[in-house]
mmCIF file of C-alpha atoms in Angstrom:
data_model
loop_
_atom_site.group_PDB
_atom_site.id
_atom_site.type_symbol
_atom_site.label_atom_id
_atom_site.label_comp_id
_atom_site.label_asym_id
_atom_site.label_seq_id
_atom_site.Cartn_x
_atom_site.Cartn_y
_atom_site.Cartn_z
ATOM 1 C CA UNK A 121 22.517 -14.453 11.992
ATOM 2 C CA UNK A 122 21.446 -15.810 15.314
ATOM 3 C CA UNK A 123 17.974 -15.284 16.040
ATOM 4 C CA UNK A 124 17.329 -15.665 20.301
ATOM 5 C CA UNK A 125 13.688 -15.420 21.089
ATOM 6 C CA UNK A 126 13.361 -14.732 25.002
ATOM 7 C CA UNK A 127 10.662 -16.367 27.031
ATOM 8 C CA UNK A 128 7.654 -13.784 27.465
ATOM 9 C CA UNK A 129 7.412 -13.841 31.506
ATOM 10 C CA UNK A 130 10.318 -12.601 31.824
ATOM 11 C CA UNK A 131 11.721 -14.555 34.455
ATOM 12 C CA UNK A 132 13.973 -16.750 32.716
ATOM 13 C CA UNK A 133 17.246 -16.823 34.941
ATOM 14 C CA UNK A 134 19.890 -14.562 34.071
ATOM 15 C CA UNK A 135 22.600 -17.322 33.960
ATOM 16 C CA UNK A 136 20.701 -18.581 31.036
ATOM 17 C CA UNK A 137 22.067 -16.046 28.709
ATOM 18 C CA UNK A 138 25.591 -15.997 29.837
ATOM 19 C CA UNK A 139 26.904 -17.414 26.408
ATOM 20 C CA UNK A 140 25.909 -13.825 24.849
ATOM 21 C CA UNK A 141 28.866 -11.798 24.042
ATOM 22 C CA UNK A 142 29.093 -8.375 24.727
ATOM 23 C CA UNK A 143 27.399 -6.385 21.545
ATOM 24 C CA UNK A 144 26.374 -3.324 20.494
ATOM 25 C CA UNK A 145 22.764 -3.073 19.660
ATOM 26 C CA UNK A 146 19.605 -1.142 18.597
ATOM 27 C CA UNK A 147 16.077 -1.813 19.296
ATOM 28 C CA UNK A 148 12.868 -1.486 17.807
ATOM 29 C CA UNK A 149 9.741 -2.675 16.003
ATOM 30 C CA UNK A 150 11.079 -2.954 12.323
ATOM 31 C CA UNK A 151 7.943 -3.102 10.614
ATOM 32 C CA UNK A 152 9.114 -3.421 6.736
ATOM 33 C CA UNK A 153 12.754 -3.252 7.545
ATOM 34 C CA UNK A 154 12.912 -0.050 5.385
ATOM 35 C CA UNK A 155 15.870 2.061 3.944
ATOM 36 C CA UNK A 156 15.470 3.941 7.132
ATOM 37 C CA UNK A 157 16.044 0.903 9.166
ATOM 38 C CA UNK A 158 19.044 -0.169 7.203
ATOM 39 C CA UNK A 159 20.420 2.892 7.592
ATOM 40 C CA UNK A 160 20.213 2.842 10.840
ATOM 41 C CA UNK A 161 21.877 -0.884 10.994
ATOM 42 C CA UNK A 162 24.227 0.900 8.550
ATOM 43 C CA UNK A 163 25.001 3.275 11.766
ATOM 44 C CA UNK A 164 24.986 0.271 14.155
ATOM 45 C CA UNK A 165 27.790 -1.777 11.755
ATOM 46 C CA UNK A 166 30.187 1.261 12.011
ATOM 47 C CA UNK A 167 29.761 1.488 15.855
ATOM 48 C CA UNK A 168 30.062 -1.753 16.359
ATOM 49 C CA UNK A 169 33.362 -2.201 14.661
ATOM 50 C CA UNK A 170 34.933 1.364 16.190
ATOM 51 C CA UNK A 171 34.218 -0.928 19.611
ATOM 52 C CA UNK A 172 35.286 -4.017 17.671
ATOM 53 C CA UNK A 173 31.905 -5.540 19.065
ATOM 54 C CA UNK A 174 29.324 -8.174 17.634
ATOM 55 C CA UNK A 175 25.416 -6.335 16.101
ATOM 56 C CA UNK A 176 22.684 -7.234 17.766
ATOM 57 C CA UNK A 177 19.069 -5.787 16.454
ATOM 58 C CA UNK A 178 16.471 -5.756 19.125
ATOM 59 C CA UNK A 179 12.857 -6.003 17.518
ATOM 60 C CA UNK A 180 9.355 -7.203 19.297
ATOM 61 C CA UNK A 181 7.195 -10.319 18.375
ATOM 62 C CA UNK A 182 4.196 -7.746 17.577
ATOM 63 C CA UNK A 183 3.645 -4.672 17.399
ATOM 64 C CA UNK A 184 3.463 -2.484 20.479
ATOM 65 C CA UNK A 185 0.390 -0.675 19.854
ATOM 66 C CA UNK A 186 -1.859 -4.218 19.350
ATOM 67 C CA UNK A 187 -0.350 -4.359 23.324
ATOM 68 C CA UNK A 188 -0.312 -0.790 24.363
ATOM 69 C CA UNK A 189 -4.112 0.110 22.639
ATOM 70 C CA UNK A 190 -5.505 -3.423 22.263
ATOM 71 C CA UNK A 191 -9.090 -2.965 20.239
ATOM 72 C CA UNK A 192 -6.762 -0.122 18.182
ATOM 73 C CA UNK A 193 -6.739 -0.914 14.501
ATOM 74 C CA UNK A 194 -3.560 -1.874 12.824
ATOM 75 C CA UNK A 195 -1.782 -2.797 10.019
ATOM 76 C CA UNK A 196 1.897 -4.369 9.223
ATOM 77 C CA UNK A 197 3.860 -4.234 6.340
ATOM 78 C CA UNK A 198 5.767 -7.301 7.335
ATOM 79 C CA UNK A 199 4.894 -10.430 8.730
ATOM 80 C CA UNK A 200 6.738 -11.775 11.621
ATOM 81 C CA UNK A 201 8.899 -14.201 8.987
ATOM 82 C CA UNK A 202 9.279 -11.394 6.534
ATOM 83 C CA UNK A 203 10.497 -9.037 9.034
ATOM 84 C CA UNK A 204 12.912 -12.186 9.750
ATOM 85 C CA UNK A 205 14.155 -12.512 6.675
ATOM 86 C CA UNK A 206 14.617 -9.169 6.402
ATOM 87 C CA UNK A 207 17.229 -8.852 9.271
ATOM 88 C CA UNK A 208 18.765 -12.106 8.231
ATOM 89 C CA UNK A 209 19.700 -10.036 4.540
ATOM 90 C CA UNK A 210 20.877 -7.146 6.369
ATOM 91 C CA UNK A 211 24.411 -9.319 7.817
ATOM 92 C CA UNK A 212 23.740 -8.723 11.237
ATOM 93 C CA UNK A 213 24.631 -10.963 13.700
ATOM 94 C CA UNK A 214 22.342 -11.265 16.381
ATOM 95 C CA UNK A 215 18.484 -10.939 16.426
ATOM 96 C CA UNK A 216 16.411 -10.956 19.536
ATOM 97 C CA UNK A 217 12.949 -10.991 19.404
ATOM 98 C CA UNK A 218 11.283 -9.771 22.467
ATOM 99 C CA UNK A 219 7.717 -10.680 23.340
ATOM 100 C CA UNK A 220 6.322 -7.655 23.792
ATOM 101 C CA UNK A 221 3.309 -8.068 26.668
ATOM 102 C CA UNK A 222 1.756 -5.996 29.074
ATOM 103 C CA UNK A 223 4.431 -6.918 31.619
ATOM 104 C CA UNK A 224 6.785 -4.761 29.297
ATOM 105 C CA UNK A 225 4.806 -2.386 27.786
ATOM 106 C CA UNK A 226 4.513 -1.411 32.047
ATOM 107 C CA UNK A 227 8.522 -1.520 32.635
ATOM 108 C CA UNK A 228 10.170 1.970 33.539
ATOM 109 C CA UNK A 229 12.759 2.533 31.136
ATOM 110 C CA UNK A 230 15.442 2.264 33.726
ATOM 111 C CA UNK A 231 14.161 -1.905 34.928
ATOM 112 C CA UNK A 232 14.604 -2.269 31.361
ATOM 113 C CA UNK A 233 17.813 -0.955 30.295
ATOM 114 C CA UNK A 234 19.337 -2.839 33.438
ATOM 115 C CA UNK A 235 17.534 -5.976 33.595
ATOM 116 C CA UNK A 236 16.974 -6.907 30.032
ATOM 117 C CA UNK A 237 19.789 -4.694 27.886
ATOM 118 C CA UNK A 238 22.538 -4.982 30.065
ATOM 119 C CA UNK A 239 22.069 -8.020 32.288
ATOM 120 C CA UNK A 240 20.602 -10.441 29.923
ATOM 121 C CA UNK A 241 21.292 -8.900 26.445
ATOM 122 C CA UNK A 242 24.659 -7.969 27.120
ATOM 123 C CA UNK A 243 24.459 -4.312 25.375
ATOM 124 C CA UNK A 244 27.555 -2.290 25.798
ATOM 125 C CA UNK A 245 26.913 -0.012 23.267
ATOM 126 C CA UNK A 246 23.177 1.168 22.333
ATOM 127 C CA UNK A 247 22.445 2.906 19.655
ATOM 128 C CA UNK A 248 18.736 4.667 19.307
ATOM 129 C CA UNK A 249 17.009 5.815 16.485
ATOM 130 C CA UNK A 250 16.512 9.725 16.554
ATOM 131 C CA UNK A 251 13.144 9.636 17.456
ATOM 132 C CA UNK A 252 13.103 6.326 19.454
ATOM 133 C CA UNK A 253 11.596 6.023 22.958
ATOM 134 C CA UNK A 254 10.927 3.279 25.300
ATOM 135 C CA UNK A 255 9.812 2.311 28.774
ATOM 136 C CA UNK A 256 6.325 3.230 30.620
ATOM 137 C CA UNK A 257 5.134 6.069 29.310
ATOM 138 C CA UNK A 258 7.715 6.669 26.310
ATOM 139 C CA UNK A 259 8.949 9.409 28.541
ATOM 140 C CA UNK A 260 12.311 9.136 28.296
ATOM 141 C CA UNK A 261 14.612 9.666 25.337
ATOM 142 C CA UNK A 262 18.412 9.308 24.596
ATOM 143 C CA UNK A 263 19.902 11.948 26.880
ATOM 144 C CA UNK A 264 17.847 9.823 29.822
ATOM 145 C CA UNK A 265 19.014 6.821 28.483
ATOM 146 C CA UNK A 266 22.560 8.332 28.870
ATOM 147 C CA UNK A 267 22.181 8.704 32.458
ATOM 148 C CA UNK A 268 20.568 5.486 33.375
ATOM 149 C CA UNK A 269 23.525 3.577 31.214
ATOM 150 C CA UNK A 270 26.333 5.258 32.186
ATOM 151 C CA UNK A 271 26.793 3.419 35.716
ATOM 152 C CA UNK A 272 26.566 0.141 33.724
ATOM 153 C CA UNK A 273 29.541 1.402 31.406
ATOM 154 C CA UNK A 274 27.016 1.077 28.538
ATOM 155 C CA UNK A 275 27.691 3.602 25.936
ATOM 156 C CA UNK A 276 24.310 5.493 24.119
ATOM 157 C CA UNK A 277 24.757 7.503 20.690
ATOM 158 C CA UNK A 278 21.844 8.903 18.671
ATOM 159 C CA UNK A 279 21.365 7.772 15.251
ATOM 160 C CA UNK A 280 21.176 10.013 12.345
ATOM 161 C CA UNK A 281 17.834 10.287 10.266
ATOM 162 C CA UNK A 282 17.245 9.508 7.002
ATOM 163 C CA UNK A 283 15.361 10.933 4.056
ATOM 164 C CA UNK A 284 14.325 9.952 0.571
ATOM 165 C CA UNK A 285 13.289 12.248 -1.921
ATOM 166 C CA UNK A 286 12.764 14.797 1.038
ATOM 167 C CA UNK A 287 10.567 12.208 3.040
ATOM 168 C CA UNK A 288 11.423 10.613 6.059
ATOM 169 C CA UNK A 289 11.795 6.954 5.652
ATOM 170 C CA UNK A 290 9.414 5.633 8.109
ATOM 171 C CA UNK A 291 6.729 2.995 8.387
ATOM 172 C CA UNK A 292 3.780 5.097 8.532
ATOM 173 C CA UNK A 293 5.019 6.898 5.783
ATOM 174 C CA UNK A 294 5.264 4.190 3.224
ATOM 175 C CA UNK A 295 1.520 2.663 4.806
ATOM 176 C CA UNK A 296 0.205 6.223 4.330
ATOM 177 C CA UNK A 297 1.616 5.592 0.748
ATOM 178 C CA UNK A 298 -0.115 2.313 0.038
ATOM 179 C CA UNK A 299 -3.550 3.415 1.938
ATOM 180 C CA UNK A 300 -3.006 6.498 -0.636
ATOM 181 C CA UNK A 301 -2.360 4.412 -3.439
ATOM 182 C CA UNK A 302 1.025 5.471 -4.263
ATOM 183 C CA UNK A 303 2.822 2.323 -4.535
ATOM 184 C CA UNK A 304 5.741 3.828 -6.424
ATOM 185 C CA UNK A 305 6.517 5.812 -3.520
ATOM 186 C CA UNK A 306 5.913 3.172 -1.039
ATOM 187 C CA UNK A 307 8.404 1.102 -2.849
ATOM 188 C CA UNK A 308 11.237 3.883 -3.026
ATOM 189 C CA UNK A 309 10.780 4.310 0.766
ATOM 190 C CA UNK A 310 11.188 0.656 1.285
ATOM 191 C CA UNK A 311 13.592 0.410 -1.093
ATOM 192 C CA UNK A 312 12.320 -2.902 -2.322
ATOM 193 C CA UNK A 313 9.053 -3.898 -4.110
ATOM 194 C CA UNK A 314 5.977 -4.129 -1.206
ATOM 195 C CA UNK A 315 4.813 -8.132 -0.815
ATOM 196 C CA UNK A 316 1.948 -9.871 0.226
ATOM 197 C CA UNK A 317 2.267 -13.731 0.465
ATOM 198 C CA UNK A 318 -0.743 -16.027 0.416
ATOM 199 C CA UNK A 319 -2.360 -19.273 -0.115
ATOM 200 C CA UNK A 320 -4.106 -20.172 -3.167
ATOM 201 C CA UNK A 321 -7.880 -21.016 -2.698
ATOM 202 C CA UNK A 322 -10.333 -22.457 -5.435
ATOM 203 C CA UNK A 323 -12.172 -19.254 -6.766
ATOM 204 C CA UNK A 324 -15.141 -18.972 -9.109
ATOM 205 C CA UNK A 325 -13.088 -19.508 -12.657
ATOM 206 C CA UNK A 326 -14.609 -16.619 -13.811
ATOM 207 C CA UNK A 327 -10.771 -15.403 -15.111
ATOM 208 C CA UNK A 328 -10.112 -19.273 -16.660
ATOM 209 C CA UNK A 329 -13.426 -18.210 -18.521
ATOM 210 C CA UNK A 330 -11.998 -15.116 -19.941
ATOM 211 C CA UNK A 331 -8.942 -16.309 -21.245
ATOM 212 C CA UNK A 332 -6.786 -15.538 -18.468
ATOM 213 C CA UNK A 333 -6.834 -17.956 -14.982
ATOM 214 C CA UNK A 334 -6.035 -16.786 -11.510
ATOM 215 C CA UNK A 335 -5.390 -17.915 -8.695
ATOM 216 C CA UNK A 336 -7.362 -16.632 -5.637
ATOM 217 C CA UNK A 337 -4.942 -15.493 -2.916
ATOM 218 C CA UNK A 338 -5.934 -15.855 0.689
ATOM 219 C CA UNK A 339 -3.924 -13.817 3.706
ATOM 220 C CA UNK A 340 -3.314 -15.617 6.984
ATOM 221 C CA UNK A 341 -2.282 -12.638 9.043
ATOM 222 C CA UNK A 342 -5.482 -10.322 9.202
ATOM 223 C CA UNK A 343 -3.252 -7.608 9.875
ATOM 224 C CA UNK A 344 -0.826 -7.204 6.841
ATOM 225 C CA UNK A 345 -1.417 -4.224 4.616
ATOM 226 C CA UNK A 346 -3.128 -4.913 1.130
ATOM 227 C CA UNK A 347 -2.708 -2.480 -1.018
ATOM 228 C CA UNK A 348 -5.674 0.026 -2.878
ATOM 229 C CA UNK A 349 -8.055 -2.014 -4.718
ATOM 230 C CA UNK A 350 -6.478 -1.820 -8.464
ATOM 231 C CA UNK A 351 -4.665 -3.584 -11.186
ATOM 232 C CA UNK A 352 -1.180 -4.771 -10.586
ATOM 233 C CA UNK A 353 2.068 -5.537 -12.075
ATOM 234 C CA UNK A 354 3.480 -8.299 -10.114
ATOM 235 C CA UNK A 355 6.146 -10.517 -9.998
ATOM 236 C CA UNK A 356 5.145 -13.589 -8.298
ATOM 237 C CA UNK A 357 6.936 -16.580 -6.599
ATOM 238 C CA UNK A 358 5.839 -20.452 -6.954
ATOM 239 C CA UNK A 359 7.728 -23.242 -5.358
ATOM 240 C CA UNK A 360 11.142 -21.143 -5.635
ATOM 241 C CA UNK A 361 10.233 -20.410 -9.517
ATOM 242 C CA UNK A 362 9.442 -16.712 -10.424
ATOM 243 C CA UNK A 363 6.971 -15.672 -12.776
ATOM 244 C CA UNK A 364 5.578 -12.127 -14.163
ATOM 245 C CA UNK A 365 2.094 -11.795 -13.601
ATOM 246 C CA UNK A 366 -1.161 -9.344 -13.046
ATOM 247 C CA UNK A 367 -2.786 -9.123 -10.092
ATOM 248 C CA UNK A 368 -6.096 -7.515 -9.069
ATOM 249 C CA UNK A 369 -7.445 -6.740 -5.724
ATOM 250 C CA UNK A 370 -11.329 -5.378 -4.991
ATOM 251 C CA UNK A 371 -14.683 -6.511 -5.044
ATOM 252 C CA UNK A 372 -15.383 -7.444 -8.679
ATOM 253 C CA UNK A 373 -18.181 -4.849 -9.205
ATOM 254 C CA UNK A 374 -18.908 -6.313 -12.921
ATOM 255 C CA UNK A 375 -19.913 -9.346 -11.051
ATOM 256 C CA UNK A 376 -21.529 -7.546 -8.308
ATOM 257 C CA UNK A 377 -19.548 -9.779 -5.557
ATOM 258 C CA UNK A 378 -20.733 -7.331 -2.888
ATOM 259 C CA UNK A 379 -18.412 -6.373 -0.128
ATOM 260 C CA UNK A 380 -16.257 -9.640 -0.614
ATOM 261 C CA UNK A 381 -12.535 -8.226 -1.590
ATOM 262 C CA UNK A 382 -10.793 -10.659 -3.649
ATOM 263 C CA UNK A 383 -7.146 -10.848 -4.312
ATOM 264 C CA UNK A 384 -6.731 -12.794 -7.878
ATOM 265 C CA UNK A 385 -3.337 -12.997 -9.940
ATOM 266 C CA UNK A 386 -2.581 -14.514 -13.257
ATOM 267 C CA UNK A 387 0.803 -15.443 -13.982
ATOM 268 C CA UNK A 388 1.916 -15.317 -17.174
ATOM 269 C CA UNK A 389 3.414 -18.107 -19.306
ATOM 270 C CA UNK A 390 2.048 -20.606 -16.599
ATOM 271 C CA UNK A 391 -0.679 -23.710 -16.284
ATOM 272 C CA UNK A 392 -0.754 -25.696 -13.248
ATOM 273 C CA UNK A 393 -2.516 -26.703 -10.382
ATOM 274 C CA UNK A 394 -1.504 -24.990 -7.297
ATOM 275 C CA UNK A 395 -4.417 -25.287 -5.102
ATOM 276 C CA UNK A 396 -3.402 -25.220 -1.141
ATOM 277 C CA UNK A 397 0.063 -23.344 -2.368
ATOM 278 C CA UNK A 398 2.247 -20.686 -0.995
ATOM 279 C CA UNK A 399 2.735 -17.750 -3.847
ATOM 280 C CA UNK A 400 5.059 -14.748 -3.007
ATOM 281 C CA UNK A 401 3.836 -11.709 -5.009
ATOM 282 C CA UNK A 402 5.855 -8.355 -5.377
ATOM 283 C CA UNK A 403 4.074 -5.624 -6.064
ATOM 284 C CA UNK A 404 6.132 -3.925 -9.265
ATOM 285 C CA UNK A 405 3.851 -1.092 -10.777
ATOM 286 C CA UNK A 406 0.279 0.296 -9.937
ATOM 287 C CA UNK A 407 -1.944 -0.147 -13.716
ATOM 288 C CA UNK A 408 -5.230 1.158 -12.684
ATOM 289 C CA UNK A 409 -8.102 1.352 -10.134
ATOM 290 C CA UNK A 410 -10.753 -1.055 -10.055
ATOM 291 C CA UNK A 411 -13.965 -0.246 -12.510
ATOM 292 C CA UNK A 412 -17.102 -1.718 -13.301
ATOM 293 C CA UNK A 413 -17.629 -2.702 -17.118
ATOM 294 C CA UNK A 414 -21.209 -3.469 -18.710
ATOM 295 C CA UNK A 415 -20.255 -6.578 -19.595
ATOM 296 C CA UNK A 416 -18.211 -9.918 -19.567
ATOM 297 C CA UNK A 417 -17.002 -8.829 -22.959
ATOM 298 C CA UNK A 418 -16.012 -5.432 -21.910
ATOM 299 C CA UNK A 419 -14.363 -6.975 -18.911
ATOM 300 C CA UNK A 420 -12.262 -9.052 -21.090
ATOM 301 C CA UNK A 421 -11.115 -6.477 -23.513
ATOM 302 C CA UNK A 422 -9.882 -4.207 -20.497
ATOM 303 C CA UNK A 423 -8.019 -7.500 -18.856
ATOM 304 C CA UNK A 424 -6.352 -8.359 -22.578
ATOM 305 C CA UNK A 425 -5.212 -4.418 -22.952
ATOM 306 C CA UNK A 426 -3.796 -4.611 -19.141
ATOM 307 C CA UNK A 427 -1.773 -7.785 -19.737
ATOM 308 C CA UNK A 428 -0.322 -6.277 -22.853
ATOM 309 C CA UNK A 429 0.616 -3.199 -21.068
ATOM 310 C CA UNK A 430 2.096 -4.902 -18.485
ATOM 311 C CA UNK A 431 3.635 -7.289 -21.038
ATOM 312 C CA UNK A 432 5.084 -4.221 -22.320
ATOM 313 C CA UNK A 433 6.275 -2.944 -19.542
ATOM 314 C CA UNK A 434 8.432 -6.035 -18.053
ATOM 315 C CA UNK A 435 10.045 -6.165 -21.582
ATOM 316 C CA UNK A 436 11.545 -2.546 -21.374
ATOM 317 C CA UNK A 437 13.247 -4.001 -18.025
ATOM 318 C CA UNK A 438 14.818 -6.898 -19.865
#
């Protein structure tokens, strides 16, 4: 995969992206790179080779709405890398990432389709999700796409939906699913295990003290979705080495940490040092919500009955 990032004024000359093929392409934000959006690459694969043309996926640096509605609360169930790596899995062959500013977000639908999908991008062939808009306004929609491409013998086909279970596959779907604490669903919609990725910082050692050590997960991008607070099984990456593991997220009420949430996961069958670390956790099975116990000991029986249940259940997947 070849990933182009274009310069965010917008003014780079056009000559500068003369060595882009022709391609056939699709565009949008991405966010999880869900079954829906591989279906929809799925879609792009077969048009591309009817038109014997190279993919290209079209995705944005951030989210629109942090640009459209800035002050707006968000949250992301991919970092910009994940999202990334995502693509890179799915065999495509071009990325672009487009830096989405207010410049853009202004851009009639029509500037855009000719100056930056056919004169820079090279799009001969655009596919669009089925409920996919773009330009000022989000006013216009495949059939006006149609009519603004067809001088610039680009070709525009609507892409099928997709359902799971009976549910849309969509982004806000599977965050609705996490903020609802249904992680089982969220996973089916993204048809991978949800993952959080953070740095380990030194903690209290209140878990070494209990019989079971953990290490205190810190998230650099403010914006990407942690789950309900809870009890996790986890599968957890360290240095390229995978581990099974139990993760908690919340406030600690037996300790009365306050407001401070806390994300804390013990891997199992595991003893070093891994302060200042990068640790990949997937997010395998939801155990139980967060509870307050009436003491350390009661604490520590609770902790000892999760890790055998979740013990238990990585052993039935073996």
């Amino acid at each position: 995969m070849v990933t182009i990032t274009i310069p965010n004024d917008y003014n780079t000359p056009i000559g500068n992206f003369k060595w882009i093929p022709e391609v056939a392409a699709t565009i949008g934000t991405f966010d999880g790179v869900h079954c829906g959006h591989r279906f929809l690459i799925d879609q792009l694969k077969e048009m591309a080779a009817e038109k014997q043309l190279p993919t290209m996926v079209i995705t944005f640096d951030v989210p629109p709405i942090s640009v459209v509605r800035p002050g707006t609360p968000y949250q992301k169930l991919t970092t910009p890398s994940e999202k990334l790596h995502r693509l890179e899995t799915e065999g495509v062959d071009y990325t672009v990432v487009l830096p989405f500013t207010p410049h853009l977000a202004a851009m009639e639908a029509e500037t855009f389709i000719t100056t930056i999908l056919h004169e820079r991008l090279h799009v001969r062939a655009l596919l669009v999700g089925y409920d996919h808009r773009f330009g000022h306004g989000r006013i216009a929609g495949a059939e006006e796409y149609k009519t603004i491409a067809r001088p610039l013998g680009m070709s525009v086909q609507k892409a099928l939906p997709t359902e799971i279970n009976g549910m849309p596959a969509s982004s806000s779907a599977i965050r609705q699913a996490l903020e609802q604490n249904d992680l089982a669903l969220a996973n089916r919609l993204l048809g991978y295990d949800y993952i959080l990725t953070g740095k380990v910082e030194h903690g209290f050692r209140i878990g070494r003290e209990l019989g079971f050590p953990t290490a205190n997960l810190t998230i650099a991008d403010r914006h990407k979705l942690v789950p309900c607070d809870g009890v996790y099984a986890v599968r957890a990456t360290v240095s390229g080495t995978q581990y099974n593991g139990m993760l908690y997220i919340g406030r600690r009420p037996t300790l009365n940490n306050g407001d401070q949430r806390t994300i804390e996961v013990n891997l199992f069958d595991f003893d070093q040092m891994i302060y200042g670390a990068q640790v990949r956790v997937e997010f395998v099975s939801f155990v139980r919500d967060d509870m307050k116990f009436d003491s350390m000991e009661a604490l520590r029986l609770q902790i000892q009955a999760d890790y055998e249940q979740i013990t238990a259940l990585f052993a039935t997947e073996q």
